[in-house]
Amino acid sequence: MSMALKQVFNKDRTFRPKRKFEPGTQRFELHKKAQASLNAGLDLKQAVALPHGEDLNDWVAVHVVDFFNRINLIYGTISDSCTDQTCPVMSGGPKYEYRWQDEQKYKKPTAVPAPKYMSLLMDWIEVQINNEHIFPTNVGTPFPKTFMQVAKKILSRLFRVFVHVYIHHFDCVSQMGAEAHVNTCYKHFYYFVTEFNLTDHKELEPLKEMTARMCH
């Protein structure tokens, strides 16, 4: 990573503080294992594979938190150019528009500007990953039956951040010299969600051509 890029990514311009894993916990060890694979320059397809003897729920939980942190950081770097004026709807080109829906204020899918969507999304994910009933942190506490369902929803919505950044703000990413970093993060994410079937194929459609060039 170039020095200029290091400065961009060290500005801590994430939307949210990073979520961290407590040292000594199973998740912390799995996080270290995942990072070691990446740092060793292992093929990303191999790096996402479930390590022998590890629990799939734990492996997915670690990656959901990690992708949340990384994608936060990526969006944080382009957030100055993503405004209510430049992006009045949350979209991925003319064919794809994303509306926000949650269980609280937005009970029906609602069109909102991209920055608002990002803010609602990151708030919502933070609530999920800090909920002990969904993401238990104590060893021995079982994951709920709904865990994979929630993880899929989080990852599908995080994928939309990539869609928006690539289609509407990639010139900004390129100007910062962050292209290689964002591409690597995207490939890692794509290999992970496809390895464990965590995102519907229709969600992946907007970046299908780019993904074919980059990941196959």
Short mmCIF file of C-alpha atoms in Angstrom, two decimals:
data_model
loop_
_atom_site.label_atom_id
_atom_site.label_comp_id
_atom_site.label_asym_id
_atom_site.label_seq_id
_atom_site.Cartn_x
_atom_site.Cartn_y
_atom_site.Cartn_z
CA MET A 1 0.00 0.00 0.00
CA SER A 2 1.43 3.40 -0.95
CA MET A 3 2.11 6.01 1.74
CA ALA A 4 -0.61 8.27 0.31
CA LEU A 5 -3.06 5.41 0.46
CA LYS A 6 -1.99 4.53 3.99
CA GLN A 7 -2.85 8.10 5.00
CA VAL A 8 -6.26 7.83 3.33
CA PHE A 9 -7.06 4.59 5.13
CA ASN A 10 -5.56 5.72 8.45
CA LYS A 11 -7.65 8.86 8.73
CA ASP A 12 -10.17 6.76 10.62
CA ARG A 13 -12.91 8.23 8.47
CA THR A 14 -15.06 5.22 9.03
CA PHE A 15 -18.66 5.85 9.76
CA ARG A 16 -18.38 3.93 12.98
CA PRO A 17 -15.66 2.86 15.42
CA LYS A 18 -14.17 -0.48 14.54
CA ARG A 19 -15.64 -3.55 16.17
CA LYS A 20 -12.91 -5.55 17.85
CA PHE A 21 -12.66 -9.12 19.09
CA GLU A 22 -11.69 -9.68 22.72
CA PRO A 23 -8.21 -11.23 23.06
CA GLY A 24 -8.33 -14.76 24.41
CA THR A 25 -11.69 -15.57 22.84
CA GLN A 26 -12.35 -18.12 20.12
CA ARG A 27 -13.39 -15.32 17.75
CA PHE A 28 -10.12 -13.47 18.36
CA GLU A 29 -8.14 -16.62 17.50
CA LEU A 30 -10.22 -17.20 14.36
CA HIS A 31 -9.80 -13.56 13.37
CA LYS A 32 -6.01 -13.93 13.75
CA LYS A 33 -6.12 -17.13 11.67
CA ALA A 34 -8.11 -15.40 8.92
CA GLN A 35 -5.74 -12.40 8.93
CA ALA A 36 -2.67 -14.65 8.85
CA SER A 37 -3.98 -16.40 5.72
CA LEU A 38 -4.51 -13.06 4.01
CA ASN A 39 -1.14 -11.67 5.09
CA ALA A 40 0.63 -14.79 3.88
CA GLY A 41 -0.58 -13.91 0.40
CA LEU A 42 -2.66 -17.05 0.23
CA ASP A 43 -5.01 -17.35 -2.74
CA LEU A 44 -8.21 -15.59 -1.64
CA LYS A 45 -10.30 -18.58 -2.70
CA GLN A 46 -8.30 -20.74 -0.29
CA ALA A 47 -8.24 -18.08 2.42
CA VAL A 48 -12.03 -18.11 2.80
CA ALA A 49 -12.32 -21.90 3.23
CA LEU A 50 -13.49 -23.08 6.66
CA PRO A 51 -10.41 -24.15 8.65
CA HIS A 52 -10.40 -27.80 9.66
CA GLY A 53 -12.29 -28.44 12.89
CA GLU A 54 -13.76 -24.94 13.16
CA ASP A 55 -17.43 -24.07 13.51
CA LEU A 56 -19.05 -22.48 10.45
CA ASN A 57 -21.14 -20.04 12.52
CA ASP A 58 -18.01 -18.74 14.25
CA TRP A 59 -16.17 -18.40 10.94
CA VAL A 60 -19.08 -16.48 9.39
CA ALA A 61 -19.47 -14.24 12.47
CA VAL A 62 -15.79 -13.26 12.36
CA HIS A 63 -16.02 -12.39 8.67
CA VAL A 64 -19.27 -10.44 8.99
CA VAL A 65 -17.63 -8.17 11.58
CA ASP A 66 -14.43 -7.90 9.54
CA PHE A 67 -16.27 -7.00 6.33
CA PHE A 68 -18.38 -4.48 8.25
CA ASN A 69 -15.17 -2.76 9.41
CA ARG A 70 -13.51 -2.83 5.99
CA ILE A 71 -16.51 -1.71 3.97
CA ASN A 72 -17.15 1.06 6.48
CA LEU A 73 -13.62 2.25 5.83
CA ILE A 74 -14.04 2.08 2.03
CA TYR A 75 -17.26 4.07 2.14
CA GLY A 76 -15.69 6.52 4.60
CA THR A 77 -13.00 7.39 2.05
CA ILE A 78 -15.52 8.38 -0.64
CA SER A 79 -18.26 9.75 1.61
CA ASP A 80 -17.32 13.38 0.81
CA SER A 81 -18.32 12.81 -2.81
CA CYS A 82 -21.50 10.90 -1.92
CA THR A 83 -24.06 13.52 -0.94
CA ASP A 84 -27.82 13.97 -1.10
CA GLN A 85 -27.19 16.11 -4.20
CA THR A 86 -24.89 13.71 -6.08
CA CYS A 87 -26.75 10.56 -5.02
CA PRO A 88 -30.41 11.43 -4.29
CA VAL A 89 -31.28 7.73 -4.47
CA MET A 90 -29.32 4.72 -3.27
CA SER A 91 -28.60 2.97 -6.54
CA GLY A 92 -26.24 0.92 -8.64
CA GLY A 93 -26.72 2.50 -12.03
CA PRO A 94 -30.09 3.11 -13.72
CA LYS A 95 -31.31 -0.49 -13.39
CA TYR A 96 -30.87 -0.99 -9.65
CA GLU A 97 -32.38 1.05 -6.86
CA TYR A 98 -32.13 0.02 -3.22
CA ARG A 99 -34.84 1.04 -0.78
CA TRP A 100 -34.46 0.88 2.95
CA GLN A 101 -36.68 -1.22 5.18
CA ASP A 102 -36.31 -2.17 8.83
CA GLU A 103 -38.52 -3.26 11.68
CA GLN A 104 -38.69 0.18 13.28
CA LYS A 105 -39.17 3.43 11.40
CA TYR A 106 -39.18 2.15 7.81
CA LYS A 107 -41.76 -0.60 7.75
CA LYS A 108 -42.11 -0.46 3.96
CA PRO A 109 -39.25 -0.24 1.42
CA THR A 110 -38.51 3.50 1.27
CA ALA A 111 -36.43 5.49 -1.23
CA VAL A 112 -33.74 7.48 0.59
CA PRO A 113 -30.57 9.27 -0.61
CA ALA A 114 -27.43 7.11 -0.65
CA PRO A 115 -25.77 8.75 2.40
CA LYS A 116 -28.94 8.22 4.43
CA TYR A 117 -29.12 4.60 3.30
CA MET A 118 -25.49 4.05 4.32
CA SER A 119 -26.08 5.61 7.72
CA LEU A 120 -29.21 3.52 8.34
CA LEU A 121 -27.40 0.40 7.14
CA MET A 122 -24.35 0.84 9.36
CA ASP A 123 -26.56 1.64 12.38
CA TRP A 124 -28.66 -1.45 11.72
CA ILE A 125 -25.63 -3.75 11.30
CA GLU A 126 -24.07 -2.40 14.47
CA VAL A 127 -27.21 -3.28 16.42
CA GLN A 128 -27.15 -6.83 15.01
CA ILE A 129 -23.47 -7.55 15.70
CA ASN A 130 -23.68 -6.12 19.22
CA ASN A 131 -26.73 -8.22 20.06
CA GLU A 132 -25.56 -11.12 22.25
CA HIS A 133 -28.64 -13.12 21.24
CA ILE A 134 -27.58 -13.01 17.58
CA PHE A 135 -23.77 -12.78 17.82
CA PRO A 136 -22.96 -14.47 21.16
CA THR A 137 -19.43 -13.70 22.36
CA ASN A 138 -19.15 -16.26 25.15
CA VAL A 139 -17.61 -19.60 24.26
CA GLY A 140 -20.23 -22.30 24.60
CA THR A 141 -23.19 -19.98 24.02
CA PRO A 142 -24.96 -21.42 20.97
CA PHE A 143 -25.82 -19.31 17.96
CA PRO A 144 -29.56 -18.83 17.42
CA LYS A 145 -31.26 -20.76 14.62
CA THR A 146 -31.78 -17.44 12.82
CA PHE A 147 -28.06 -16.55 12.80
CA MET A 148 -27.32 -17.51 9.17
CA GLN A 149 -30.45 -15.69 8.03
CA VAL A 150 -29.29 -12.48 9.75
CA ALA A 151 -25.71 -12.93 8.45
CA LYS A 152 -27.03 -13.31 4.88
CA LYS A 153 -29.10 -10.15 5.22
CA ILE A 154 -26.11 -8.18 6.54
CA LEU A 155 -23.79 -9.43 3.78
CA SER A 156 -26.36 -8.82 1.02
CA ARG A 157 -26.79 -5.25 2.19
CA LEU A 158 -23.03 -4.72 2.50
CA PHE A 159 -22.70 -5.92 -1.09
CA ARG A 160 -24.87 -2.95 -2.10
CA VAL A 161 -22.20 -0.62 -0.71
CA PHE A 162 -19.70 -2.15 -3.17
CA VAL A 163 -22.25 -1.76 -5.98
CA HIS A 164 -22.75 1.93 -5.21
CA VAL A 165 -19.03 2.65 -4.78
CA TYR A 166 -17.99 0.83 -7.96
CA ILE A 167 -20.72 2.25 -10.18
CA HIS A 168 -20.96 5.82 -8.88
CA HIS A 169 -17.69 6.66 -7.13
CA PHE A 170 -14.93 4.59 -8.68
CA ASP A 171 -13.28 7.67 -10.18
CA CYS A 172 -12.84 8.92 -6.61
CA VAL A 173 -11.38 5.56 -5.52
CA SER A 174 -8.94 5.67 -8.48
CA GLN A 175 -7.87 9.26 -7.76
CA MET A 176 -6.91 8.18 -4.25
CA GLY A 177 -4.89 5.27 -5.59
CA ALA A 178 -7.16 2.95 -3.60
CA GLU A 179 -8.23 0.80 -6.54
CA ALA A 180 -6.08 -2.25 -5.68
CA HIS A 181 -7.14 -2.16 -2.03
CA VAL A 182 -10.86 -1.93 -2.85
CA ASN A 183 -10.58 -4.64 -5.52
CA THR A 184 -8.85 -7.02 -3.10
CA CYS A 185 -11.49 -6.39 -0.45
CA TYR A 186 -14.22 -6.98 -3.01
CA LYS A 187 -12.68 -10.24 -4.24
CA HIS A 188 -12.29 -11.47 -0.67
CA PHE A 189 -15.93 -10.62 0.04
CA TYR A 190 -17.17 -12.20 -3.19
CA TYR A 191 -15.26 -15.45 -2.66
CA PHE A 192 -16.51 -15.65 0.92
CA VAL A 193 -20.21 -15.14 0.19
CA THR A 194 -20.14 -17.52 -2.78
CA GLU A 195 -18.15 -20.19 -0.89
CA PHE A 196 -20.91 -20.43 1.74
CA ASN A 197 -23.85 -19.37 -0.44
CA LEU A 198 -24.53 -16.30 1.70
CA THR A 199 -25.91 -13.95 -0.96
CA ASP A 200 -28.61 -14.51 -3.57
CA HIS A 201 -27.40 -14.51 -7.16
CA LYS A 202 -29.81 -11.71 -8.06
CA GLU A 203 -28.07 -9.45 -5.51
CA LEU A 204 -24.75 -10.07 -7.30
CA GLU A 205 -26.17 -9.12 -10.73
CA PRO A 206 -25.17 -5.40 -10.80
CA LEU A 207 -21.44 -6.26 -10.68
CA LYS A 208 -21.68 -9.50 -12.66
CA GLU A 209 -19.51 -8.42 -15.61
CA MET A 210 -16.85 -6.81 -13.44
CA THR A 211 -16.81 -9.85 -11.15
CA ALA A 212 -16.36 -12.17 -14.14
CA ARG A 213 -13.27 -10.21 -15.20
CA MET A 214 -11.86 -9.93 -11.71
CA CYS A 215 -12.66 -13.21 -10.01
CA HIS A 216 -12.78 -15.93 -12.66
#
